[in-house]
Structure formats: C-alpha cells, structure tokens
mmCIF file of C-alpha atoms and ligand atoms in Angstrom:
data_model
loop_
_atom_site.group_PDB
_atom_site.id
_atom_site.type_symbol
_atom_site.label_atom_id
_atom_site.label_comp_id
_atom_site.label_asym_id
_atom_site.label_seq_id
_atom_site.Cartn_x
_atom_site.Cartn_y
_atom_site.Cartn_z
ATOM 1 C CA LEU V 9 -31.333 0.585 -1.840
ATOM 2 C CA ILE V 10 -32.836 4.525 -2.063
ATOM 3 C CA ILE V 11 -35.325 5.333 0.338
ATOM 4 C CA ARG V 12 -37.723 8.109 -1.085
ATOM 5 C CA ASN V 13 -40.041 10.072 0.832
ATOM 6 C CA SER V 14 -41.571 13.803 0.599
ATOM 7 C CA VAL V 15 -40.354 16.318 3.286
ATOM 8 C CA ALA V 16 -41.979 19.912 3.777
ATOM 9 C CA CYS V 17 -39.830 22.554 5.289
ATOM 10 C CA LYS V 18 -41.735 23.723 8.392
ATOM 11 C CA THR V 19 -40.618 27.299 8.003
ATOM 12 C CA CYS V 20 -41.411 28.164 4.359
ATOM 13 C CA GLY V 21 -43.485 25.125 3.039
ATOM 14 C CA TYR V 22 -40.995 24.382 0.494
ATOM 15 C CA ILE V 23 -41.516 20.525 -0.636
ATOM 16 C CA HIS V 24 -38.487 18.461 -0.989
ATOM 17 C CA THR V 25 -38.274 14.662 -2.564
ATOM 18 C CA VAL V 26 -35.333 13.136 -0.494
ATOM 19 C CA ARG V 27 -33.500 9.995 -2.166
ATOM 20 C CA VAL V 28 -31.741 8.744 0.621
ATOM 21 C CA TYR V 29 -29.102 5.802 0.090
ATOM 22 C CA LEU V 30 -28.758 3.246 2.911
ATOM 23 C CA GLY V 31 -25.482 2.937 4.850
ATOM 24 C CA VAL V 32 -24.737 0.561 7.285
ATOM 25 C CA ASN V 33 -25.481 2.073 10.761
ATOM 26 C CA PRO V 34 -28.774 1.262 12.423
ATOM 27 C CA THR V 35 -29.829 4.917 13.000
ATOM 28 C CA GLN V 36 -28.830 7.259 10.012
ATOM 29 C CA ILE V 37 -29.191 11.344 10.327
ATOM 30 C CA HIS V 38 -29.299 13.531 7.253
ATOM 31 C CA ASN V 39 -29.094 17.284 7.647
ATOM 32 C CA PHE V 40 -29.553 19.394 4.408
ATOM 33 C CA ASN V 41 -30.594 23.015 3.778
ATOM 34 C CA CYS V 42 -33.858 24.088 2.393
ATOM 35 C CA LEU V 43 -33.800 24.684 -1.480
ATOM 36 C CA GLY V 44 -36.778 27.530 -0.548
ATOM 37 C CA CYS V 45 -35.313 29.357 2.645
ATOM 38 C CA ASN V 46 -32.071 27.753 3.400
ATOM 39 C CA GLU V 47 -32.996 26.819 6.905
ATOM 40 C CA GLU V 48 -31.535 23.484 7.979
ATOM 41 C CA ILE V 49 -33.901 20.436 7.827
ATOM 42 C CA SER V 50 -33.066 17.340 9.770
ATOM 43 C CA ILE V 51 -34.401 13.881 8.830
ATOM 44 C CA SER V 52 -33.508 10.331 10.041
ATOM 45 C CA LEU V 53 -33.934 6.858 8.955
ATOM 46 C CA ASP V 54 -33.794 3.811 11.462
ATOM 47 C CA LEU V 55 -32.881 0.579 9.481
ATOM 48 C CA ASP V 56 -33.591 -2.863 10.400
ATOM 49 C CA LEU V 57 -30.785 -4.726 8.251
ATOM 50 C CA GLN V 58 -32.195 -8.250 8.994
ATOM 51 C CA ASN V 59 -35.538 -7.485 7.190
ATOM 52 C CA ILE V 60 -34.668 -4.718 4.965
ATOM 53 C CA SER V 61 -36.894 -2.119 6.025
ATOM 54 C CA ALA V 62 -36.280 1.621 7.070
ATOM 55 C CA GLU V 63 -38.355 3.587 9.185
ATOM 56 C CA PHE V 64 -38.288 7.402 7.926
ATOM 57 C CA ASN V 65 -38.494 10.001 10.734
ATOM 58 C CA PHE V 66 -38.812 13.854 10.715
ATOM 59 C CA LEU V 67 -36.977 15.901 12.729
ATOM 60 C CA GLU V 68 -35.975 19.188 13.212
ATOM 61 C CA ASN V 69 -37.852 21.699 10.752
ATOM 62 C CA SER V 70 -39.342 18.926 8.663
ATOM 63 C CA GLU V 71 -42.971 17.417 8.172
ATOM 64 C CA PRO V 72 -44.490 15.041 5.769
ATOM 65 C CA ALA V 73 -45.903 16.305 2.157
ATOM 66 C CA GLU V 74 -48.559 14.705 0.148
ATOM 67 C CA GLN V 75 -46.935 15.915 -3.407
ATOM 68 C CA GLU V 76 -43.401 15.186 -4.720
ATOM 69 C CA GLY V 77 -41.245 18.040 -4.967
ATOM 70 C CA SER V 78 -37.392 19.061 -5.932
ATOM 71 C CA VAL V 79 -35.111 16.196 -5.349
ATOM 72 C CA ILE V 80 -32.290 16.127 -3.237
ATOM 73 C CA ASN V 81 -29.780 13.221 -2.838
ATOM 74 C CA LEU V 82 -28.313 12.237 0.301
ATOM 75 C CA ASP V 83 -25.883 9.510 0.800
ATOM 76 C CA PRO V 84 -24.162 8.580 4.172
ATOM 77 C CA ALA V 85 -21.321 6.541 2.803
ATOM 78 C CA PHE V 86 -20.224 8.344 -0.496
ATOM 79 C CA PRO V 87 -19.794 11.967 -1.760
ATOM 80 C CA ILE V 88 -22.160 13.186 -4.756
ATOM 81 C CA ASN V 89 -21.077 14.864 -7.835
ATOM 82 C CA LYS V 90 -22.368 18.280 -7.638
ATOM 83 C CA ASP V 91 -24.491 18.137 -10.849
ATOM 84 C CA LEU V 92 -26.379 15.198 -9.941
ATOM 85 C CA LEU V 93 -27.137 16.575 -6.027
ATOM 86 C CA ASN V 94 -30.598 17.290 -7.327
ATOM 87 C CA VAL V 95 -30.988 14.817 -10.190
ATOM 88 C CA ASP V 96 -33.966 12.037 -9.976
ATOM 89 C CA GLY V 97 -33.587 8.480 -11.735
ATOM 90 C CA PHE V 98 -30.199 6.963 -11.373
ATOM 91 C CA SER V 99 -27.738 5.858 -8.881
ATOM 92 C CA THR V 100 -25.030 8.902 -7.916
ATOM 93 C CA ARG V 101 -22.987 5.658 -6.255
ATOM 94 C CA ILE V 102 -22.326 2.929 -9.139
ATOM 95 C CA ARG V 103 -19.474 4.271 -10.552
ATOM 96 C CA GLN V 104 -17.773 4.815 -7.097
ATOM 97 C CA VAL V 105 -18.714 1.433 -5.934
ATOM 98 C CA HIS V 106 -17.105 0.063 -9.152
ATOM 99 C CA ALA V 107 -13.818 2.280 -8.847
ATOM 100 C CA LEU V 108 -13.520 1.348 -5.227
ATOM 101 C CA ALA V 109 -13.767 -2.412 -5.462
ATOM 102 C CA GLU V 110 -10.985 -2.221 -8.097
ATOM 103 C CA ARG V 111 -9.014 -0.321 -5.918
ATOM 104 C CA GLN V 112 -9.586 -2.739 -3.158
ATOM 105 C CA ARG V 113 -8.533 -5.670 -5.418
ATOM 106 C CA GLU V 114 -5.253 -3.799 -6.358
ATOM 107 C CA LEU V 115 -4.478 -3.392 -2.658
ATOM 108 C CA LEU V 116 -5.273 -6.728 -1.402
ATOM 109 C CA GLY V 117 -3.115 -7.926 -4.555
ATOM 110 C CA HIS V 118 -5.693 -10.480 -5.858
ATOM 111 C CA SER V 119 -4.817 -11.494 -9.234
ATOM 112 C CA VAL V 120 -7.994 -12.512 -10.012
ATOM 113 C CA SER V 121 -11.274 -10.581 -9.963
ATOM 114 C CA MET V 122 -12.667 -10.518 -6.440
ATOM 115 C CA PRO V 123 -16.259 -10.945 -6.320
ATOM 116 C CA LEU V 124 -18.552 -7.534 -5.958
ATOM 117 C CA GLU V 125 -20.065 -9.066 -2.944
ATOM 118 C CA LYS V 126 -16.652 -9.503 -1.150
ATOM 119 C CA ALA V 127 -15.442 -5.964 -2.407
ATOM 120 C CA ARG V 128 -18.833 -4.612 -0.910
ATOM 121 C CA ASN V 129 -18.040 -6.095 2.345
ATOM 122 C CA ILE V 130 -14.743 -4.791 2.897
ATOM 123 C CA LEU V 131 -16.553 -1.397 1.534
ATOM 124 C CA GLU V 132 -19.178 -1.447 4.351
ATOM 125 C CA TYR V 133 -16.972 -2.795 7.635
ATOM 126 C CA ASP V 134 -18.354 -0.768 10.173
ATOM 127 C CA ILE V 135 -15.699 0.728 12.260
ATOM 128 C CA LYS V 136 -17.918 3.048 14.176
ATOM 129 C CA GLU V 137 -19.100 0.208 15.771
ATOM 130 C CA GLU V 138 -16.087 -1.369 16.805
ATOM 131 C CA TRP V 139 -14.562 2.220 18.128
ATOM 132 C CA LYS V 140 -17.719 1.904 20.636
ATOM 133 C CA ASN V 141 -16.209 -1.625 22.093
ATOM 134 C CA LEU V 142 -12.535 -0.205 22.059
ATOM 135 C CA LYS V 143 -13.405 3.145 23.667
ATOM 136 C CA LYS V 144 -15.181 1.249 26.810
ATOM 137 C CA CYS V 145 -12.353 -0.892 27.204
ATOM 138 C CA TRP V 146 -9.354 1.949 26.933
ATOM 139 C CA SER V 147 -11.578 4.200 29.317
ATOM 140 C CA LEU V 148 -11.902 0.951 31.722
ATOM 141 C CA SER V 149 -8.241 0.102 31.360
ATOM 142 C CA LYS V 150 -7.214 3.969 32.265
ATOM 143 C CA ASN V 151 -9.336 3.964 35.250
ATOM 144 C CA GLY V 152 -7.534 0.795 36.282
ATOM 145 C CA ARG V 153 -10.989 -1.297 35.952
ATOM 146 C CA ASP V 154 -8.736 -4.354 34.428
ATOM 147 C CA LYS V 155 -11.359 -6.737 35.206
ATOM 148 C CA LEU V 156 -13.809 -5.273 33.120
ATOM 149 C CA ALA V 157 -11.543 -4.209 30.487
ATOM 150 C CA LYS V 158 -10.666 -7.726 30.082
ATOM 151 C CA ARG V 159 -14.220 -8.716 29.582
ATOM 152 C CA GLU V 160 -14.409 -6.078 26.573
ATOM 153 C CA ILE V 161 -10.989 -7.807 25.173
ATOM 154 C CA GLU V 162 -13.028 -11.151 25.110
ATOM 155 C CA GLU V 163 -16.193 -9.751 23.826
ATOM 156 C CA ALA V 164 -14.080 -8.172 20.836
ATOM 157 C CA ASN V 165 -12.170 -11.529 20.095
ATOM 158 C CA GLU V 166 -15.471 -13.313 19.583
ATOM 159 C CA LYS V 167 -16.958 -10.187 17.365
ATOM 160 C CA TYR V 168 -13.912 -9.075 15.716
ATOM 161 C CA TYR V 169 -10.720 -11.170 16.122
ATOM 162 C CA ARG V 170 -11.445 -14.743 16.164
ATOM 163 C CA THR V 171 -9.013 -16.010 13.956
ATOM 164 C CA ASP V 172 -6.026 -13.776 15.864
ATOM 165 C CA PRO V 173 -7.136 -13.088 19.333
ATOM 166 C CA LEU V 174 -6.246 -9.988 21.106
ATOM 167 C CA ASP V 175 -4.160 -9.949 24.106
ATOM 168 C CA SER V 176 -4.373 -6.489 25.533
ATOM 169 C CA TYR V 177 -6.189 -3.339 25.218
ATOM 170 C CA LYS V 178 -3.195 -1.903 23.885
ATOM 171 C CA ASP V 179 -3.004 -4.648 20.930
ATOM 172 C CA TRP V 180 -6.394 -3.804 20.220
ATOM 173 C CA LEU V 181 -5.686 -0.285 19.473
ATOM 174 C CA PHE V 182 -2.646 -0.772 17.755
ATOM 175 C CA ARG V 183 -4.942 -3.236 15.186
ATOM 176 C CA PHE V 184 -7.489 -0.309 15.410
ATOM 177 C CA CYS V 185 -5.380 2.402 13.966
ATOM 178 C CA PHE V 186 -4.329 0.172 11.023
ATOM 179 C CA LYS V 187 -7.911 -0.331 9.990
ATOM 180 C CA LEU V 188 -8.805 3.375 10.402
ATOM 181 C CA SER V 189 -5.426 4.737 8.792
ATOM 182 C CA GLY V 190 -5.749 2.041 6.184
ATOM 183 C CA LYS V 191 -3.032 0.522 3.627
ATOM 184 C CA ALA V 192 -2.093 4.112 1.789
ATOM 185 C CA TYR V 193 -0.760 4.893 5.354
ATOM 186 C CA TYR V 194 0.791 2.100 6.284
ATOM 187 C CA LYS V 195 3.696 2.949 3.928
ATOM 188 C CA LYS V 196 4.287 6.364 6.252
ATOM 189 C CA PHE V 197 4.017 3.759 9.116
ATOM 190 C CA GLU V 198 6.619 1.450 7.988
ATOM 191 C CA ARG V 199 9.198 4.554 6.996
ATOM 192 C CA ILE V 200 8.790 5.831 10.447
ATOM 193 C CA ALA V 201 9.110 2.202 12.187
ATOM 194 C CA LYS V 202 12.318 2.049 10.168
ATOM 195 C CA GLN V 203 13.614 5.224 11.710
ATOM 196 C CA LEU V 204 12.676 3.964 15.245
ATOM 197 C CA ASN V 205 14.507 0.960 14.873
ATOM 198 C CA LEU V 206 17.680 2.913 13.764
ATOM 199 C CA ALA V 207 17.642 5.006 16.610
ATOM 200 C CA ALA V 208 17.013 1.981 18.912
ATOM 201 C CA LYS V 209 20.446 0.543 17.628
ATOM 202 C CA SER V 210 22.147 3.008 19.736
ATOM 203 C CA HIS V 211 21.224 1.080 23.010
ATOM 204 C CA GLU V 212 22.249 3.727 25.748
ATOM 205 C CA LYS V 213 20.971 6.499 24.154
ATOM 206 C CA PHE V 214 17.894 5.173 23.404
ATOM 207 C CA LYS V 215 17.357 3.592 26.927
ATOM 208 C CA LYS V 216 17.356 7.148 28.252
ATOM 209 C CA PHE V 217 14.719 8.151 25.848
ATOM 210 C CA HIS V 218 12.519 5.114 26.221
ATOM 211 C CA ASN V 219 12.734 5.984 29.981
ATOM 212 C CA TYR V 220 11.724 9.535 29.702
ATOM 213 C CA PHE V 221 9.116 8.716 26.998
ATOM 214 C CA ASN V 222 7.270 6.307 28.936
ATOM 215 C CA SER V 223 7.313 8.507 32.308
ATOM 216 C CA GLU V 224 6.510 11.775 30.480
ATOM 217 C CA LEU V 225 4.964 11.514 27.387
ATOM 218 C CA PHE V 226 3.018 8.132 26.771
ATOM 219 C CA THR V 227 0.219 8.765 29.215
ATOM 220 C CA HIS V 228 -0.307 12.065 28.508
ATOM 221 C CA HIS V 229 -0.418 11.857 24.705
ATOM 222 C CA GLN V 230 -2.748 8.552 25.244
ATOM 223 C CA ASP V 231 -5.354 11.139 27.060
ATOM 224 C CA LYS V 232 -5.243 13.225 23.936
ATOM 225 C CA TYR V 233 -5.573 10.610 21.308
ATOM 226 C CA PHE V 234 -8.580 9.138 22.957
ATOM 227 C CA ASP V 235 -10.317 12.513 22.848
ATOM 228 C CA ILE V 236 -9.818 13.243 19.848
ATOM 229 C CA LEU V 237 -10.972 9.708 18.482
ATOM 230 C CA LYS V 238 -14.178 10.357 20.398
ATOM 231 C CA ASP V 239 -14.722 13.627 18.243
ATOM 232 C CA TYR V 240 -13.781 11.884 15.342
ATOM 233 C CA PHE V 241 -16.427 9.262 15.604
ATOM 234 C CA ILE V 242 -19.058 11.992 17.451
ATOM 235 C CA ALA V 243 -18.638 13.469 13.752
ATOM 236 C CA TYR V 244 -18.183 9.997 11.769
ATOM 237 C CA ASP V 245 -21.264 10.507 9.839
ATOM 238 C CA THR V 246 -19.985 13.526 7.947
ATOM 239 C CA PHE V 247 -16.043 11.733 7.834
ATOM 240 C CA ASN V 248 -17.603 8.597 6.464
ATOM 241 C CA GLN V 249 -18.676 10.010 3.298
ATOM 242 C CA ILE V 250 -15.180 10.141 2.059
ATOM 243 C CA HIS V 251 -13.363 7.829 4.621
ATOM 244 C CA ILE V 252 -13.013 4.879 2.213
ATOM 245 C CA TYR V 253 -10.990 7.148 -0.316
ATOM 246 C CA THR V 254 -8.804 8.252 2.274
ATOM 247 C CA HIS V 255 -8.576 4.665 3.423
ATOM 248 C CA THR V 256 -7.634 3.324 -0.260
ATOM 249 C CA ASP V 257 -5.779 6.180 -1.114
ATOM 250 C CA LEU V 258 -8.041 6.685 -4.210
ATOM 251 C CA GLU V 259 -8.772 10.144 -5.927
ATOM 252 C CA ILE V 260 -12.198 11.561 -5.050
ATOM 253 C CA PRO V 261 -14.285 12.142 -8.315
ATOM 254 C CA SER V 262 -13.741 15.650 -9.388
ATOM 255 C CA ASN V 263 -16.843 17.970 -8.813
ATOM 256 C CA SER V 264 -17.921 15.789 -5.889
ATOM 257 C CA THR V 265 -19.535 17.126 -2.842
ATOM 258 C CA LEU V 266 -20.832 16.058 0.397
ATOM 259 C CA SER V 267 -24.643 15.838 1.202
ATOM 260 C CA LEU V 268 -23.978 15.507 4.868
ATOM 261 C CA PHE V 269 -22.149 18.559 6.466
ATOM 262 C CA GLU V 270 -22.414 19.145 10.321
ATOM 263 C CA PHE V 271 -20.233 21.932 10.702
ATOM 264 C CA ASP V 272 -20.855 22.624 14.517
ATOM 265 C CA LYS V 273 -19.234 19.047 14.942
ATOM 266 C CA VAL V 274 -16.144 19.433 12.561
ATOM 267 C CA LYS V 275 -15.425 23.134 12.577
ATOM 268 C CA MET V 276 -12.837 22.885 15.628
ATOM 269 C CA PHE V 277 -11.700 19.585 14.416
ATOM 270 C CA TYR V 278 -8.938 20.224 12.281
ATOM 271 C CA GLY V 279 -7.367 22.857 14.713
ATOM 272 C CA ASN V 280 -7.416 20.517 17.645
ATOM 273 C CA CYS V 281 -5.943 17.605 15.976
ATOM 274 C CA TYR V 282 -2.977 20.239 14.649
ATOM 275 C CA GLU V 283 -2.354 20.895 18.178
ATOM 276 C CA ILE V 284 -2.133 17.384 18.815
ATOM 277 C CA ILE V 285 0.060 15.949 16.277
ATOM 278 C CA THR V 286 2.437 19.009 16.721
ATOM 279 C CA SER V 287 2.771 18.298 19.933
ATOM 280 C CA SER V 288 3.319 14.432 19.403
ATOM 281 C CA PHE V 289 6.339 15.675 16.939
ATOM 282 C CA GLU V 290 8.482 15.608 20.144
ATOM 283 C CA THR V 291 8.917 11.871 20.248
ATOM 284 C CA PHE V 292 10.162 12.163 16.619
ATOM 285 C CA ALA V 293 12.360 14.993 17.245
ATOM 286 C CA CYS V 294 14.049 12.958 20.106
ATOM 287 C CA LEU V 295 14.206 9.947 18.263
ATOM 288 C CA ASN V 296 15.935 12.008 15.318
ATOM 289 C CA ASN V 297 18.305 13.378 17.840
ATOM 290 C CA ILE V 298 19.413 9.776 18.619
ATOM 291 C CA ILE V 299 20.040 9.070 14.889
ATOM 292 C CA ALA V 300 22.459 12.073 14.348
ATOM 293 C CA GLY V 301 24.331 10.635 17.096
ATOM 294 C CA ARG V 302 23.084 13.256 19.927
ATOM 295 C CA GLU V 303 21.650 12.443 23.299
ATOM 296 C CA PHE V 304 17.612 12.481 22.960
ATOM 297 C CA ASP V 305 17.586 15.763 24.606
ATOM 298 C CA THR V 306 19.994 17.488 22.576
ATOM 299 C CA PHE V 307 19.182 19.345 19.088
ATOM 300 C CA GLU V 308 21.837 20.803 16.809
ATOM 301 C CA THR V 309 21.604 24.210 18.673
ATOM 302 C CA ILE V 310 19.242 24.040 20.997
ATOM 303 C CA THR V 311 17.876 21.714 24.243
ATOM 304 C CA LEU V 312 14.684 19.991 24.687
ATOM 305 C CA LYS V 313 13.464 22.661 27.173
ATOM 306 C CA LYS V 314 13.577 25.411 24.290
ATOM 307 C CA TYR V 315 11.984 23.189 22.196
ATOM 308 C CA LYS V 316 8.890 23.047 24.019
ATOM 309 C CA THR V 317 8.467 26.579 23.616
ATOM 310 C CA PHE V 318 8.332 26.323 19.999
ATOM 311 C CA ASP V 319 5.127 27.686 18.330
ATOM 312 C CA LYS V 320 3.146 24.380 17.154
ATOM 313 C CA SER V 321 3.739 25.487 13.397
ATOM 314 C CA SER V 322 7.632 25.033 14.047
ATOM 315 C CA ARG V 323 7.483 21.841 15.980
ATOM 316 C CA HIS V 324 8.498 19.495 12.860
ATOM 317 C CA ASN V 325 11.505 21.653 12.120
ATOM 318 C CA PRO V 326 13.976 19.757 13.674
ATOM 319 C CA PHE V 327 13.276 16.742 11.789
ATOM 320 C CA SER V 328 12.292 18.235 8.460
ATOM 321 C CA SER V 329 15.096 17.115 6.720
ATOM 322 C CA ASN V 330 14.479 13.511 7.467
ATOM 323 C CA SER V 331 12.025 12.631 4.845
ATOM 324 C CA ASP V 332 11.192 9.221 6.525
ATOM 325 C CA PHE V 333 9.591 11.350 9.598
ATOM 326 C CA SER V 334 8.407 14.300 7.629
ATOM 327 C CA CYS V 335 6.477 12.425 5.251
ATOM 328 C CA ILE V 336 3.788 12.751 8.055
ATOM 329 C CA CYS V 337 3.506 16.593 7.724
ATOM 330 C CA ASP V 338 1.699 16.779 4.954
ATOM 331 C CA CYS V 339 -1.512 17.303 6.508
ATOM 332 C CA LEU V 340 -0.340 20.408 8.075
ATOM 333 C CA ASN V 341 -2.086 23.787 7.015
ATOM 334 C CA ASN V 342 -0.992 26.721 9.814
ATOM 335 C CA ASN V 343 -3.623 29.119 8.522
ATOM 336 C CA LEU V 344 -6.498 26.748 8.484
ATOM 337 C CA ARG V 345 -5.518 25.735 11.828
ATOM 338 C CA ASN V 346 -5.423 29.035 13.069
ATOM 339 C CA ALA V 347 -9.056 29.578 11.613
ATOM 340 C CA SER V 348 -10.156 25.967 12.974
ATOM 341 C CA HIS V 349 -8.804 26.457 16.229
ATOM 342 C CA HIS V 350 -9.871 30.311 17.210
ATOM 343 C CA ALA V 351 -13.403 29.212 15.732
ATOM 344 C CA SER V 352 -13.404 31.861 13.095
ATOM 345 C CA PHE V 353 -14.978 29.730 10.306
ATOM 346 C CA VAL V 354 -18.073 31.276 8.455
ATOM 347 C CA ASN V 355 -19.967 28.599 7.069
ATOM 348 C CA ASP V 356 -21.465 29.246 3.679
ATOM 349 C CA SER V 357 -23.928 26.352 3.074
ATOM 350 C CA LEU V 358 -25.318 27.734 -0.165
ATOM 351 C CA ASN V 359 -21.765 27.264 -1.981
ATOM 352 C CA HIS V 360 -20.848 23.941 0.070
ATOM 353 C CA THR V 361 -17.846 26.354 1.432
ATOM 354 C CA ILE V 362 -16.089 27.850 4.725
ATOM 355 C CA LYS V 363 -14.668 31.138 4.617
ATOM 356 C CA TYR V 364 -11.806 32.106 6.877
ATOM 357 C CA ARG V 365 -9.057 34.744 7.394
ATOM 358 C CA SER V 366 -5.607 33.264 6.874
ATOM 359 C CA GLY V 367 -2.476 34.848 9.171
ATOM 360 C CA LYS V 368 -2.023 34.894 13.075
ATOM 361 C CA GLY V 369 -5.392 36.208 14.710
ATOM 362 C CA GLY V 370 -7.012 36.106 11.136
ATOM 363 C CA THR V 371 -5.747 39.438 9.886
ATOM 364 C CA GLY V 372 -4.803 38.065 6.320
ATOM 365 C CA SER V 373 -6.978 37.749 3.535
ATOM 366 C CA GLU V 374 -10.119 35.946 3.285
ATOM 367 C CA GLU V 375 -9.571 32.397 1.966
ATOM 368 C CA THR V 376 -12.445 29.887 0.957
ATOM 369 C CA ILE V 377 -12.056 26.028 1.114
ATOM 370 C CA LYS V 378 -14.535 23.300 0.045
ATOM 371 C CA TYR V 379 -16.190 21.341 2.294
ATOM 372 C CA LEU V 380 -14.896 18.506 0.886
ATOM 373 C CA ASP V 381 -11.506 19.647 0.955
ATOM 374 C CA TYR V 382 -11.716 20.363 4.531
ATOM 375 C CA ILE V 383 -12.993 17.139 5.663
ATOM 376 C CA LEU V 384 -10.211 15.161 3.442
ATOM 377 C CA LEU V 385 -7.418 17.264 5.232
ATOM 378 C CA CYS V 386 -9.364 16.551 8.598
ATOM 379 C CA GLU V 387 -9.273 12.766 7.456
ATOM 380 C CA ASN V 388 -5.601 12.929 6.421
ATOM 381 C CA ILE V 389 -4.491 14.487 9.703
ATOM 382 C CA VAL V 390 -6.531 11.892 12.118
ATOM 383 C CA CYS V 391 -4.868 8.791 9.729
ATOM 384 C CA SER V 392 -1.546 10.692 10.668
ATOM 385 C CA ILE V 393 -2.523 10.683 14.316
ATOM 386 C CA ALA V 394 -3.348 6.870 14.106
ATOM 387 C CA VAL V 395 0.264 6.397 12.485
ATOM 388 C CA ILE V 396 1.933 7.924 15.296
ATOM 389 C CA MET V 397 -0.138 6.509 17.803
ATOM 390 C CA GLN V 398 0.844 3.212 16.429
ATOM 391 C CA ILE V 399 4.671 4.082 16.612
ATOM 392 C CA GLU V 400 4.096 5.307 20.180
ATOM 393 C CA LEU V 401 2.444 1.903 21.103
ATOM 394 C CA MET V 402 5.507 0.224 19.727
ATOM 395 C CA LEU V 403 7.619 2.617 21.952
ATOM 396 C CA ASN V 404 5.841 2.059 24.978
ATOM 397 C CA SER V 405 6.337 -1.947 24.469
ATOM 398 C CA ASN V 406 9.853 -3.351 25.734
ATOM 399 C CA TYR V 407 11.006 -2.128 22.385
ATOM 400 C CA THR V 408 14.623 -3.264 21.269
ATOM 401 C CA SER V 409 16.345 -2.711 17.689
ATOM 402 C CA SER V 410 15.596 -5.875 15.336
ATOM 403 C CA THR V 411 18.843 -7.268 14.018
ATOM 404 C CA GLN V 412 18.066 -6.291 10.239
HETATM 405 ZN ZN1 ZN P 2 -37.747 26.440 3.914
#
C-alpha cells in the first residue's frame, strides 16, 4: 500500500509528490531533502493498522500543496533503486519482496513453496516493539526490581513466547539476540560456542576464568550492550531499511540507496560499537589462552594487564589465528571508527554519501562511503555484538563443557 500526498517546502515553495510505502510501526517518520533548495523536510504517517487507514502529518519545513510536483518515493522497510527514487507509477518493492521470500524459504528449509502470506509475516515481524518490552525488563532487573521485571516476562510470554515460555530476563535477552542477528550470524555463534566448549574442557583453568569473567567483566559489558542497543533502536527506522538483508544474508540489489538517513542519530553509532566490541574481545583473548594451554591471563609474550593497554584496533591480534574467533572481526574498519568516534563525518546528502578523513586524528586522505554501505557496516557490527552477548550469557550461566 502506498500513501500519496503533495508536500510543499516552506523554505523555497518547491512542490513534491511523496509516495510513502507503509511499514509496520504505528508511526512512521520520513525525512528527505527538498529537491529545490536541499533543506531537510520532515513528514510522518500515523497508521491505523486495524482499519487500514493512515493520517498524513506535515512536520518540519513542510506544508500541504494543491497540485502535484516532483515524485519522491519513501520506504521504511526497503532500500530503493537509485534510478527509481523519483519515478512514479510502479512499486520499487515488488522484486525485493519476492527475492526475500525465496531466501526465507531456503533458510527455513521448506521443501515446498511457502505461501507468500507467511513469508510476509516473517518479513514484517516488528522487533522494535519487542525491544521496548525487553528494555524495560532488562532495566528493572539491572536495578534489582525483580518483581516488576517478572511481570514484564509474564507479559512477554503471553505476547511472544507462548509455546516456549521464558524463565528469566537473561533467557529473553539470549533469544532476542538470535532474532536480532538472524540465521546469517548463527553460523558464527556456533563456531565461537565450539571454542567456548573446548576451553571449558580445561576444567581448572576455565574455572579461574569463569570467576574472573563473572566478577570483573560480565556486568560491565552488559551495561555497554544495553546502551548500544538503546542507540540502535533509537535509529532503527534507518537500520530497518536494510535489516532484513543482514538478517537473511541476502545481497542488497546493486544501485540501491536509502530513502531515510537520519545522520545525527547514526553518525557516531559505528564508532561507539567499535569501542564496545573491541573491549569485549578480552573474553575471546582469555578463552584463546586457555585453548592454547596457558592460564587465561597469560598471553604468548605478554600479561593480561599489558593486553588491556593495547589500542582498540589491536585487541583482536592475540586470537587472530583462531579463525573460529576471528570470524567475528570482518565488521571492523579502523579508519571509519576514528572518523565516526571523533565525529569528523561530513554528510553529503545530495550524493547520499559521507565524507571522512582516514588515519589517526583525521590526517589522511579524504574518503567517501555511501549511506547504504555505512549502514550495512553498522548492521554487521551490531549483529556481531549480539553474537558476543549470547556467548557471554552462556558464560555467565553455570557453563560446563558438553561431553561431545
Ligand atoms: Zn526547498
């Protein structure tokens, strides 16, 4: 379903005909740059999903117009082919929906064709809504409000987990991470879990690490994950346009771009994720020491104390030759991290790109990255963090090596 309306820019009077695709959130906000003066325009839709109706709102720098103008397609759930951004009359979505339905069918291993309706339900599952509930439960648990947290879990069981009820917020978080990172990241999870199991076979050494992890690292890491997931869902409308692609490991059609890019909400996101994931590498580095036959805090040539002083870009070095651990590192881009972390990105909205300088302190050559590629990297790093969260939740429980 597409909602069509005429929108005039309050700054220069230029008239646009916006064609907005409907998503699954009750309110969807869209920002785009005026085709006349390039100033940002903001509109929103309030959806009534039961009665299939939508109310169109004019927010920043926008007002109603009588006649039609230049077409702008806006889609909250899919990227749009660059050549179709301003084309009227046909769906920019249809091919993508079919490719994704097909991919879901492969991943779920159905031998017979899945009804399109079912594929659609999977595609349109609203993870943002579940996050709101989980966030509250997690926060209550962090603050020791166990009774109130338990009530949230009971509600979640009713809403999302009827057939297989949750027993704690950690159980919820663990399953939510699966939903977030998807089947594509499950393989990485399995590889790392295998290494965890291997380390746990060295009972005495593992026990020492287990104590250290639970007293020194777990809560500290959890606090960081809570903050970064909060940031992720604040900017979810931007991420949601490609989330289904990272989730299913399907290649995004070439020449695609995003119709929504909330620069202010995402510009520091990659850098913040980078800090968090590389700090968490300590867990893998210690496990890797045990697997190599050493104590968890003894590296080949250095001590744990020295390791902690390493620059974030080197924290994966001690386990880089163990491919089951290092498979999580392909989301790392140190140049982009520096620019994102130090907020030295420049938004080029006309070309749908970000400009930044490489090198430490931004002294290197000027680089360009497309909006879509930047968001894809953000998606990959947040899914990688979700995998690490799962491993750490396993470690936090009374983990012992399985007999296999
Ligand atoms: Zn304008």
